[in-house]
XYZ file of C-alpha atoms in Angstrom:
637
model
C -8.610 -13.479 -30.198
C -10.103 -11.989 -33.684
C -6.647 -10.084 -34.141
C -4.833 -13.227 -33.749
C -7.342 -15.279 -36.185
C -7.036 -12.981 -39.032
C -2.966 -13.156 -38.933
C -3.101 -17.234 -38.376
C -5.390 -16.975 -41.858
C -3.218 -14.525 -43.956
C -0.069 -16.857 -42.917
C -2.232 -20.370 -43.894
C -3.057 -18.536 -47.552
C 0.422 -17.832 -48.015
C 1.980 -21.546 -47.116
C -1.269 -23.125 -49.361
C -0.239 -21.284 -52.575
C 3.626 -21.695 -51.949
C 2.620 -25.649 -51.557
C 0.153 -25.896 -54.146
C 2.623 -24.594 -56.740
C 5.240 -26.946 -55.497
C 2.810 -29.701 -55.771
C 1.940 -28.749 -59.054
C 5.913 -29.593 -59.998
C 6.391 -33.028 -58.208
C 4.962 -35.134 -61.801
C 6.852 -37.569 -63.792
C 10.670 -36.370 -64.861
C 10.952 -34.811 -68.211
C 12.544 -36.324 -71.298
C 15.410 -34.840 -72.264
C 14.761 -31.573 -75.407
C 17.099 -33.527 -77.742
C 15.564 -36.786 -77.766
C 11.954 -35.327 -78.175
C 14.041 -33.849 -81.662
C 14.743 -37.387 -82.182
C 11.198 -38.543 -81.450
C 9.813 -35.866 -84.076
C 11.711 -36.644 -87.208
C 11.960 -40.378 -86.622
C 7.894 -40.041 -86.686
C 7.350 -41.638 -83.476
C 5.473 -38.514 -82.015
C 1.756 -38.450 -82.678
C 0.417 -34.775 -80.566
C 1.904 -32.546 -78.879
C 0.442 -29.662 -76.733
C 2.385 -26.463 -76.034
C 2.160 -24.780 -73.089
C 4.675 -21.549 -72.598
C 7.967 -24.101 -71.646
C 6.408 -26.672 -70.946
C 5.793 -29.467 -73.866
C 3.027 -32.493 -73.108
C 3.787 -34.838 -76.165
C 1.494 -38.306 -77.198
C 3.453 -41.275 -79.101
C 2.056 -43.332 -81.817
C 2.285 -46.171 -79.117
C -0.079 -43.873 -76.796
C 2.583 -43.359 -74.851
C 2.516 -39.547 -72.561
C 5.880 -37.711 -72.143
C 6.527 -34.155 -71.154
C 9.328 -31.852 -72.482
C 10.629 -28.762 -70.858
C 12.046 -26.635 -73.563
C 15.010 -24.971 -73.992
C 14.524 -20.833 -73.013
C 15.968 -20.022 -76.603
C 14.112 -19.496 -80.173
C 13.985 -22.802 -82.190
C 12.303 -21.372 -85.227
C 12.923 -24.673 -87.218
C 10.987 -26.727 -84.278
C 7.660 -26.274 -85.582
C 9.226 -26.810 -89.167
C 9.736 -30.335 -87.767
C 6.214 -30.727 -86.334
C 4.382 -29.742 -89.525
C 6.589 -32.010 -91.642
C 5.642 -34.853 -90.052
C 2.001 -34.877 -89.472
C 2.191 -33.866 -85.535
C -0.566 -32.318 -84.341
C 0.190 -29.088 -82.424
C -2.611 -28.050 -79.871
C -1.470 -24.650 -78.054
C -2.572 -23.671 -74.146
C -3.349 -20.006 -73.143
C -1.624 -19.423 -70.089
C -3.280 -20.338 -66.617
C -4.590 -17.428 -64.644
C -4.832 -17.248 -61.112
C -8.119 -17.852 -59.368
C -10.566 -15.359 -57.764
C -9.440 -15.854 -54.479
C -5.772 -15.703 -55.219
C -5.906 -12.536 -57.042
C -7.708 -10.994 -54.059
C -5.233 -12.049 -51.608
C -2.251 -10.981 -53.645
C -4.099 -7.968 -53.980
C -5.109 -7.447 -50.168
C -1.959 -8.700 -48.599
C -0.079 -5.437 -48.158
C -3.296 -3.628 -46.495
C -3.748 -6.584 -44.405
C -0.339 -6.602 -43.057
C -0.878 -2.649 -42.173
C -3.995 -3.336 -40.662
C -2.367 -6.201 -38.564
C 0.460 -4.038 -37.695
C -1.695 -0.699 -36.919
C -3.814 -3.302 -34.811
C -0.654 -4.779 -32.683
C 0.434 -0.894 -31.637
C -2.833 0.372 -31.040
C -3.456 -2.514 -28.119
C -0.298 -2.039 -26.775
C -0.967 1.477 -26.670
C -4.001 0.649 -24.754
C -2.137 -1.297 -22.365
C -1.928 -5.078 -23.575
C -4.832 -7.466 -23.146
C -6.068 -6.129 -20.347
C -6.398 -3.158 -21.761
C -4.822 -1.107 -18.895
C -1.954 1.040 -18.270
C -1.005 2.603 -21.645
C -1.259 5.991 -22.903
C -4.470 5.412 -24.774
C -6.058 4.444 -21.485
C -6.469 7.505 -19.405
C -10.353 6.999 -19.518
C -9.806 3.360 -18.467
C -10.533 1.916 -15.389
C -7.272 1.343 -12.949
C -8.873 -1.023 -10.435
C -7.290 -4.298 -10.274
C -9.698 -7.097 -10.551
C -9.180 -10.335 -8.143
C -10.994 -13.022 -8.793
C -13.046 -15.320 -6.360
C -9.888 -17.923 -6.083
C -7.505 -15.385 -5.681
C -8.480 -13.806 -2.497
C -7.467 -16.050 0.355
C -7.574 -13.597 2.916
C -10.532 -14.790 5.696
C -12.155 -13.526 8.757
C -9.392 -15.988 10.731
C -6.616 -13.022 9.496
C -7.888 -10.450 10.657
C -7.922 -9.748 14.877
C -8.110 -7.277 17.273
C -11.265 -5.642 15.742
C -13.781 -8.071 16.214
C -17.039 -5.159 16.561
C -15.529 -4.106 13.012
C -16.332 -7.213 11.844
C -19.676 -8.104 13.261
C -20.536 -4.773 11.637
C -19.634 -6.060 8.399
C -20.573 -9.866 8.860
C -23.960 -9.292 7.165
C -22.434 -8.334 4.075
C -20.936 -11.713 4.092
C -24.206 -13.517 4.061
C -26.021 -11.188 1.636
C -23.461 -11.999 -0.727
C -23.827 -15.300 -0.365
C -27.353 -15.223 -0.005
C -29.140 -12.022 -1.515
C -32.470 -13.618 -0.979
C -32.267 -13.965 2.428
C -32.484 -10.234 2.705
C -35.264 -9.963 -0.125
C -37.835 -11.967 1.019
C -38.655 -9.474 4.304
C -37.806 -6.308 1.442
C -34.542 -5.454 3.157
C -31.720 -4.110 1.276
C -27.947 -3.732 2.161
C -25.962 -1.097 2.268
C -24.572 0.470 -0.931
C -21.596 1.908 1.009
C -19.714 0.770 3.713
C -16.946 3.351 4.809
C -13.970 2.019 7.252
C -12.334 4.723 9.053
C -9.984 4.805 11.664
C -6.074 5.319 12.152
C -3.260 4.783 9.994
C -2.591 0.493 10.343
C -5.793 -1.069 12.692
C -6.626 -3.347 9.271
C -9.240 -1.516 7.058
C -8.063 -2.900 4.171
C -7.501 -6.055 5.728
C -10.962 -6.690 6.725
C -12.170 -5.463 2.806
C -10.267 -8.363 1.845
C -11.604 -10.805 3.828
C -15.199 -9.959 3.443
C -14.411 -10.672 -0.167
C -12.496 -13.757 0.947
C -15.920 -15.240 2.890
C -17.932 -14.258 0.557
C -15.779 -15.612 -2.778
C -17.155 -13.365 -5.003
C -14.614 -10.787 -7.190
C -13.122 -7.961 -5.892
C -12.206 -4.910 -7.452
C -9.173 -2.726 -5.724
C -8.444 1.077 -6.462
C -6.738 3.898 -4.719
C -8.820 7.281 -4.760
C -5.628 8.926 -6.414
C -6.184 7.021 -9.444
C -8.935 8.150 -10.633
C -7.517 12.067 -10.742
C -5.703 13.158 -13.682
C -4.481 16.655 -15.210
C -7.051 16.199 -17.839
C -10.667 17.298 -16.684
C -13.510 14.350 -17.059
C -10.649 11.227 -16.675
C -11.524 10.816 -13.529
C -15.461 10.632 -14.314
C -14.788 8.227 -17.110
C -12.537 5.815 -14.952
C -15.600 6.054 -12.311
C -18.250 4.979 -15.383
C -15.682 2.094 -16.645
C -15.126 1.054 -13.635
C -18.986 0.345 -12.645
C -19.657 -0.999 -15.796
C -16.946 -3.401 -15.013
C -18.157 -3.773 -11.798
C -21.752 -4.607 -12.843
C -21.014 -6.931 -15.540
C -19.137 -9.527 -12.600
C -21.842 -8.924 -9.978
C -22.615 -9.411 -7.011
C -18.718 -8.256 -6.072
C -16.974 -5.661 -4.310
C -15.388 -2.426 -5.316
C -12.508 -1.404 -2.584
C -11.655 2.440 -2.621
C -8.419 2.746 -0.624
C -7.852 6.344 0.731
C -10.854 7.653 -0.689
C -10.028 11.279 1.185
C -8.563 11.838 -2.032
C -11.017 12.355 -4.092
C -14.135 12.563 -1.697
C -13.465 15.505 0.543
C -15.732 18.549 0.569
C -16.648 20.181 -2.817
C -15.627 24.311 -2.860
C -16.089 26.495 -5.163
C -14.720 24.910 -8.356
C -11.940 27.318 -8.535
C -8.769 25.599 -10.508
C -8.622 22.869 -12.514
C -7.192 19.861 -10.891
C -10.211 21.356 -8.137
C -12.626 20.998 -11.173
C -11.519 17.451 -11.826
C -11.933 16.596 -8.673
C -15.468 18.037 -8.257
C -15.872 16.139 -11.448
C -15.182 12.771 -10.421
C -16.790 12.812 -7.106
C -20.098 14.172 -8.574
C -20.001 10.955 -10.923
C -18.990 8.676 -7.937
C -22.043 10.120 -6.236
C -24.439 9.234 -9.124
C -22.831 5.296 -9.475
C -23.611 4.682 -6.203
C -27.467 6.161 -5.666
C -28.373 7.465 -8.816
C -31.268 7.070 -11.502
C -29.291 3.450 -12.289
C -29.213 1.086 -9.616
C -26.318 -1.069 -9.076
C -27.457 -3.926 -7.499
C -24.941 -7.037 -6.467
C -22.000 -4.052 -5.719
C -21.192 -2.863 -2.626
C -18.574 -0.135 -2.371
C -16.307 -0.101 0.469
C -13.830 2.379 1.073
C -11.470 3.462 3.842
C -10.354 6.474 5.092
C -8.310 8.137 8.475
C -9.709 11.560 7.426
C -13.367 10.821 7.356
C -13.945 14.177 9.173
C -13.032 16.045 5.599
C -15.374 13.784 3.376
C -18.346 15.542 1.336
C -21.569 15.284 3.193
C -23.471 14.097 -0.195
C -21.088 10.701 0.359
C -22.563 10.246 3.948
C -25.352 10.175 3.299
C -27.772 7.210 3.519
C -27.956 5.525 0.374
C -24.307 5.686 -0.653
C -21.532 5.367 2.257
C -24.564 5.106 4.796
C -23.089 2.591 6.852
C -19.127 3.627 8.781
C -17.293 1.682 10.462
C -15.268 2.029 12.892
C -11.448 0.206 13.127
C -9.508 1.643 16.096
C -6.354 0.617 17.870
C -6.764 -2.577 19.400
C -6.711 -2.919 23.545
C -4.932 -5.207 25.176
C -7.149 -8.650 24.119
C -6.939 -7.723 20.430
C -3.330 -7.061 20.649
C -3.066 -10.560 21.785
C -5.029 -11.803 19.209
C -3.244 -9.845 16.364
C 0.853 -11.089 17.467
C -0.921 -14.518 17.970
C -2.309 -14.417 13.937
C 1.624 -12.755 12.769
C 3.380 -15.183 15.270
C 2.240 -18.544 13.470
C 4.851 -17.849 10.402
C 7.645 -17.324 12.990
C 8.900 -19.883 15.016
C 8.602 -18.513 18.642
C 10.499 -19.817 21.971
C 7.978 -21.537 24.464
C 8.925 -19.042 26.553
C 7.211 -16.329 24.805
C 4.078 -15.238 25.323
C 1.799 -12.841 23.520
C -0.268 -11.805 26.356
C 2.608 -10.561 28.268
C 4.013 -8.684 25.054
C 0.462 -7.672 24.398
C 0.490 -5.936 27.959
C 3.830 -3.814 27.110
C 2.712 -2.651 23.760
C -0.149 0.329 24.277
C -1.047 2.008 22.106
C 0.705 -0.254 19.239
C -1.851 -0.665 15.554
C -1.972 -3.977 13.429
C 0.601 -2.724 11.636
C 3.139 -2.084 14.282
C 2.334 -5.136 15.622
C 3.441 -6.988 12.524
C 6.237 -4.683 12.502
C 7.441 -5.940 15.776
C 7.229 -9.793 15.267
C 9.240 -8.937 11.923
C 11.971 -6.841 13.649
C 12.187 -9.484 16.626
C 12.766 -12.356 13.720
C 15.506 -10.381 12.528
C 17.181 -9.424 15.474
C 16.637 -13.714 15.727
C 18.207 -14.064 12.811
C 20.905 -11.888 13.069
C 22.104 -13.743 16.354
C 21.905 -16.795 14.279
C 19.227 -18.397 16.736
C 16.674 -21.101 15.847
C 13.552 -19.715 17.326
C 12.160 -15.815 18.851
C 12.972 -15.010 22.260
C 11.324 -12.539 24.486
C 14.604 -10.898 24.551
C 14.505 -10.025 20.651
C 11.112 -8.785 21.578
C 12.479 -6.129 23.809
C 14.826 -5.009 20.931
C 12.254 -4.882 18.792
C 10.117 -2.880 21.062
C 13.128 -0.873 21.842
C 14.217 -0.206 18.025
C 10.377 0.233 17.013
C 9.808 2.970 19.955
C 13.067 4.671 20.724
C 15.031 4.319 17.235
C 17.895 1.586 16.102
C 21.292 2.421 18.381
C 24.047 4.155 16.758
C 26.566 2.509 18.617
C 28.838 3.730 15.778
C 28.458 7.067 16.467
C 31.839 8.322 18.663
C 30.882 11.123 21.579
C 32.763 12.812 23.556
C 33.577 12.483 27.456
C 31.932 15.882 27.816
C 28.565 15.082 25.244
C 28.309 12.097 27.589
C 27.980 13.557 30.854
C 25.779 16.653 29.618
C 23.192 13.421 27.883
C 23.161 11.451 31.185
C 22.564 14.660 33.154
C 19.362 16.094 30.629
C 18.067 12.320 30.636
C 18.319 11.481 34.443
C 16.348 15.081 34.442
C 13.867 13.898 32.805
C 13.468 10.450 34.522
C 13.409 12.012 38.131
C 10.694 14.248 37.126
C 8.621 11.951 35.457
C 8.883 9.669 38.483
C 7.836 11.967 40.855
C 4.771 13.201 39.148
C 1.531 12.327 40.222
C -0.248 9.939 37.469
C 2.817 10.187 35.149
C 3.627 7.121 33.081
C 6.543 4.957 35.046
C 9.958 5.118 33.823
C 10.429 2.074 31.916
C 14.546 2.793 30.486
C 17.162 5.260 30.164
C 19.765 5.346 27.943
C 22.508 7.316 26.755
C 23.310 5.523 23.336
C 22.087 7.522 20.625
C 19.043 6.584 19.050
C 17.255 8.068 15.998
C 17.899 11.227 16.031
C 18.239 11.525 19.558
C 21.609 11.453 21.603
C 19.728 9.943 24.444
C 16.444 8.732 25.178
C 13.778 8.356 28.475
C 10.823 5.585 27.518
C 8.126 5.854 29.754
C 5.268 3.063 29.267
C 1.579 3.183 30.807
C 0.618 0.732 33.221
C -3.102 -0.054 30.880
C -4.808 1.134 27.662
C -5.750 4.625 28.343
C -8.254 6.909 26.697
C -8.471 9.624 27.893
C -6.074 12.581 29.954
C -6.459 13.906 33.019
C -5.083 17.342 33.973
C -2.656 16.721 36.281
C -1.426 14.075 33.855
C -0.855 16.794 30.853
C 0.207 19.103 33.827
C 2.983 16.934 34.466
C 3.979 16.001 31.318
C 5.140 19.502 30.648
C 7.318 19.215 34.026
C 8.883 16.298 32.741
C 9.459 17.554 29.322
C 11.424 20.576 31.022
C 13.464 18.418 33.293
C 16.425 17.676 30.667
C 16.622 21.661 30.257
C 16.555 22.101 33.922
C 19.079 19.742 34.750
C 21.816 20.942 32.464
C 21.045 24.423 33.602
C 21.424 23.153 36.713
C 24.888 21.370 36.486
C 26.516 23.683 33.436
C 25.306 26.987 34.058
C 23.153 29.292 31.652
C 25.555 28.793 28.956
C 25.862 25.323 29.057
C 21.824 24.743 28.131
C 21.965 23.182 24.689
C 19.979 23.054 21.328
C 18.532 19.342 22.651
C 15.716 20.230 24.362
C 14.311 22.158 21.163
C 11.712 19.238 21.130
C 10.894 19.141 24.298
C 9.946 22.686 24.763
C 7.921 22.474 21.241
C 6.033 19.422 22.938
C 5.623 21.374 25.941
C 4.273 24.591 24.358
C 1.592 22.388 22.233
C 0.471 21.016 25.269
C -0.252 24.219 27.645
C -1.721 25.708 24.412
C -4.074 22.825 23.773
C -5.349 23.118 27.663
C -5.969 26.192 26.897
C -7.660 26.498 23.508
C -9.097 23.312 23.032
C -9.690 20.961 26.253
C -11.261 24.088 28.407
C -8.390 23.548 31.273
C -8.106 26.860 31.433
C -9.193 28.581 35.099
C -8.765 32.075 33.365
C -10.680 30.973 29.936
C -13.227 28.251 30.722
C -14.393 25.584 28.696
C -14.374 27.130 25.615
C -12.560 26.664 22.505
C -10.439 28.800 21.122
C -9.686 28.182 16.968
C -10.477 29.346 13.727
C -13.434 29.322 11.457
C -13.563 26.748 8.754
C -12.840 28.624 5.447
C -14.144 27.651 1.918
C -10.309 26.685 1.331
C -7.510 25.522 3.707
C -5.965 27.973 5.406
C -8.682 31.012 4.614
C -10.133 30.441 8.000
C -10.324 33.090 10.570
C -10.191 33.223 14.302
C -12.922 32.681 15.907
C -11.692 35.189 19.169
C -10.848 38.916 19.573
C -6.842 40.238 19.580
C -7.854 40.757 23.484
C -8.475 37.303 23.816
C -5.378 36.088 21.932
C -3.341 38.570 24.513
C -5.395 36.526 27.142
C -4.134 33.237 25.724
C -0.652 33.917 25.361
C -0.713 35.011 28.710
C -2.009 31.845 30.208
C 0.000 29.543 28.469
C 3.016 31.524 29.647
C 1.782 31.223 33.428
C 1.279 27.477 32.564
C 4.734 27.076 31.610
C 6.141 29.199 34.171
C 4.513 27.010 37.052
C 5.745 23.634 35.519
C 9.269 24.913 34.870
C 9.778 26.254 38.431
C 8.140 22.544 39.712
C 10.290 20.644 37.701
C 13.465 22.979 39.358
C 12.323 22.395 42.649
C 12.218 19.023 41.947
C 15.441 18.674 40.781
C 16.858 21.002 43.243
C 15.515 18.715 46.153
C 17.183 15.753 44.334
C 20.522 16.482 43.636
C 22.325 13.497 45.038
C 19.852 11.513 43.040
C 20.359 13.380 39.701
C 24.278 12.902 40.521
C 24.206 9.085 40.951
C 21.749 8.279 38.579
C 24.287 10.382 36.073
C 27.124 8.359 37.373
C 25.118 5.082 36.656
C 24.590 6.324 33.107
C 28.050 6.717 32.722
C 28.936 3.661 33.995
C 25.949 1.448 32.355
C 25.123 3.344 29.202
C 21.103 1.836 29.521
C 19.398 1.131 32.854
C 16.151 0.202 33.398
C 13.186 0.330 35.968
C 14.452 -1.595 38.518
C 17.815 -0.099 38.395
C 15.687 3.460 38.807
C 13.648 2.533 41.409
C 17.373 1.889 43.121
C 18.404 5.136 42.520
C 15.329 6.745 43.221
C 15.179 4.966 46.897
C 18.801 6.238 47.417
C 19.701 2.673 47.336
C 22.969 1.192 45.625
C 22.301 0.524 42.057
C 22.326 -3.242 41.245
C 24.412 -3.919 38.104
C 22.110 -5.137 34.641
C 21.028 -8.477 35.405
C 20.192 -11.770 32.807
C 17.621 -10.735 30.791
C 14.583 -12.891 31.360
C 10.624 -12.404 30.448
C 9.905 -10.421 33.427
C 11.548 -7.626 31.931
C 8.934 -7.490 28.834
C 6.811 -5.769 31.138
C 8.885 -4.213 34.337
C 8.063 -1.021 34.156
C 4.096 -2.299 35.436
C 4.054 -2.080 39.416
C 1.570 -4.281 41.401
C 0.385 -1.020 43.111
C 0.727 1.969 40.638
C 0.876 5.377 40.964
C -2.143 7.212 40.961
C -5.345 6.996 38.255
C -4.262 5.490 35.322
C -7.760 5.118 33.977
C -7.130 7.434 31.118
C -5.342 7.120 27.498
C -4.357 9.105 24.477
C -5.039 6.961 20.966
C -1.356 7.616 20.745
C 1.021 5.560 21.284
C 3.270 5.613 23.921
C 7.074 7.391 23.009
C 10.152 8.242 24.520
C 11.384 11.753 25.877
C 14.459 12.245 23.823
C 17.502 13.571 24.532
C 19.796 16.445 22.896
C 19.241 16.187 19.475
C 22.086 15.453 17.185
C 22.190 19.065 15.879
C 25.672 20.009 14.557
């Protein structure tokens, strides 16, 4: 505002003296040179008083006229005037004032100052005074203010023990005194972790949205730069920002980034690093309080944070924000499904029950894929049908119906796939076959979905048993049909799957008969990557060795399997053929050596047919994964 006052007053000086000397000309008209001449020898002119041009004459009748005169030398003009008794009074000429001659004088420095003042704040980024190259030891966080967060508790669902965790921060901001009076104090860190998409920065937002106080948003990548002690000053700035709109929040997004565990110093970007988390550390509990700011940051790595951040008196309060079960699922689609129009016919319990395993995010993502698939079909409302597209797109990959295979492609896809679905239905407390399908997919010339039943948390070991069986089965089966040489590059997936599996029974979940409960890894080393293992070259021979009989066992099931079922492989290739996609019910046909009914009407029961009344085995347990398909051959030309 000062930069902009001192150029309004440098412009306002200019237009006075331009206007003051025009004023200075609007008088009376002059009389012409050659009648004042006249005037003089004819007597009638009694004074006269020269000034440069400019002549202010007196008649004997006390008359006042003004002359300008000629720009030429009239020597005999003052002849005239002595001859005739005028009296001549002379005028020095008028100097400016004071004031004038300093602005004339000043002008050209203050225009340079003016100037050098306009590039140095755009070199400091504008008004705010962020984002240009002047300032790296600036703060990056954007500021919202109190009206511009309009995120509430009422958008966020699904994680409703998140947010009675962080419902007290709520009222302290409203009310610090509440908290005062009995001497208690709120935390100064409250650190969100959980996977990729369950909301964490969602719910930051709406604490600041209950609360209506400001609130300050960063990324832990900004404050790391190539130049050692950026990062520290960006910290500083932005707690003196921070402190100055109090009480507010400051929101660290991915703070992994710049929080994770301190080494040795070696490098520089590693001393900057160091650097900047050492100066976080003191903001946030050192010899200056910070009261009215609460940091809260988020993470999905908290496991590789620096101890010195955990502990109480800076991040001393975590939170947990995991995948949602089936209620919160519900209550997520039901807060994205008010800015679509739905169907009546939809409903998000029954989607809720068909999505395991799904986050906030791919929640949202469905709604938003089903609207399009709405839109594209140039309906009025969302059906349950673009919901199983959705799901189908969001789990399996978007069709390539463009994509031409051959006759022979064809039959070798439907063959590996209907391996894998006969397999998988025949193992004991394997997901159900939800859909087959031979259209390629992703990156996938075929794909098997299987779906859980319910949420699961945890796997047995005859579940991860026969998931390797079932990974094996599209191997098997064109092995089976085509010969050795006919086994393709497609099932280079399935067998990496398969190996990580039998290799994490055995080195990390203690399913091991031969190797017990014990885990097998390496020792944490100052750097990634510079660990050791943690087990003798005996017991590595040991390892390999088990993992091999592991594999051996589930291949030669899976054979037998498919060996006993022949027919069924055979028909249920035939019905891929003929159908391209078929789905549980047409499975459980084939299965039950029963003619295969042809695809019916789509209707809402088929949201959720792949969940049987009386299911298979235990299906108490669950990975935090979501559920995916087995693909097919891979697209690998």
């Amino acid at each position: 505002m000062s930069k902009n006052l001192v150029l309004w007053l440098v412009i306002a000086a200019v237009l006075f003296a331009v206007f003051q000397n025009i004023g200075s000309q609007t008088q009376q008209k002059p009389m012409a040179y050659s009648d004042f001449i006249t005037d003089v020898r004819s007597g009638q002119v009694k004074k006269v008083t020269i000034d440069g041009l400019e002549i202010i004459g007196e008649r004997q009748d006390g008359g006042v006229f003004k002359v300008i005169r000629p720009n030429v030398i009239d020597t005999k003009l003052m002849d005239d005037l002595y001859n005739r008794d005028v009296k001549v009074i002379g005028k020095l000429p008028e100097k400016p004032s004071l004031w004038q001659q300093l602005l004339v004088a000043s002008f050209p420095i203050l225009v340079i100052l003016v100037v050098f003042m306009f590039f140095m704040r755009q070199m400091q980024g504008g008004a705010g005074g962020r984002g240009g190259p002047m300032s790296f030891g600036k703060s990056k966080a954007r500021l919202l203010g109190e009206d511009q967060v309009k995120t509430t508790f009422a958008d966020v669902a699904g994680v409703d023990e998140a947010k009675e965790e962080v419902q007290e921060l709520v009222e302290y901001l409203r009310d610090p005194s509440k908290f005062q009076r009995l001497g208690g104090q709120i935390p100064r860190g409250v650190l969100m972790a959980g996977p990729p998409g369950t909301g964490k920065t969602l719910l930051a937002k709406a604490i600041a949205g209950e609360a209506k106080v400001p609130f300050f948003s960063i990324s832990g990548s900004d404050f790391v730069e190539m130049f050692v002690g950026v990062g520290a000053s960006r910290v500083r700035d932005m707690f003196d920002q921070a402190k100055k709109q109090a009480p507010c929040i400051i929101f660290i997004d991915e703070i992994d980034a710049v929080g994770r565990h301190r080494g040795g110093g070696h490098g520089g970007g590693h001393d900057e690093r160091e650097q900047t988390l050492n100066q976080l550390l003191v903001e946030m509990d050192g010899f200056e309080g910070n009261e009215g700011v609460i940091v809260m940051a988020a993470t999905n790595r908290a496991d590789v944070l620096d101890k010195a951040l955990m502990r109480p008196g800076r991040f001393d309060r975590q939170v947990h924000v995991g995948l949602p079960d089936i209620r919160g699922r519900e209550q997520i689609l039901k807060v994205h499904m008010r800015k679509v129009p739905m169907d009546d016919a939809v409903k998000a319990s029954v989607i809720a029950r068909g999505t395991p395993g799904f986050s906030g995010a791919d929640l949202a993502n469905l709604v938003n894929e089903a609207a399009l698939f709405a839109a594209r079909a140039n309906k009025r409302t969302v059906s349950m049908e673009d919901f199983e597209k959705a799901r189908d797109k969001i789990m399996m990959g978007a069709e390539r119906k463009s994509m031409v295979m051959s006759e022979k492609d064809k039959i070798m896809t439907a063959y590996h796939e209907a391996g894998h679905a006969i397999v998988g239905y025949l193992m004991p407390e394997h997901d159900p076959v939800h859909k087959v399908t031979i259209i390629p997919r992703g990156g996938a010339l075929g794909v098997t979905q299987f779906l859980p039943e319910d949420d699961k948390y945890s796997h047995s070991r005859r579940y991860l048993l026969g998931q390797i069986s079932t990974l094996y089965g599209g191997r098997i089966a064109e092995e089976m049909t085509g010969g050795e040489d006919a086994v393709s590059t497609g099932a280079s997936s399935d067998i990496e799957r398969a190996t990580q599996i039998a290799r994490g029974m055995v080195m990390k979940w203690g399913l091991s008969d031969l190797l017990g409960p014990l885990a097998y890894g390496e020792d944490q080393g100052q750097f990634p990557g510079t660990g050791s293992p943690n087990y003798s070259g005996a017991t590595s021979k040991l390892i390999d060795e088990e993992v091999r009989r592991i594999i051996d066992e589930r291949y030669e099931l899976a054979e037998k399997i498919l060996d006993d079922n022949k027919d069924i492989l055979e028909t249920m290739k035939d019905a891929l053929i003929e159908y391209e996609t078929i789905d549980s019910e047409q499975i459980e046909d084939l299965m039950q050596r029963r003619d295969v009914r042809p695809p019916r009407d789509w209707d809402d029961s088929d949201f959720n047919s792949h969940i049987k009344s009386e299911p298979k085995g235990d299906k108490k347990s669950e990975d935090d994964k979501k559920p995916g398909p087995i693909g097919g051959p891979a697209n690998e030309s």
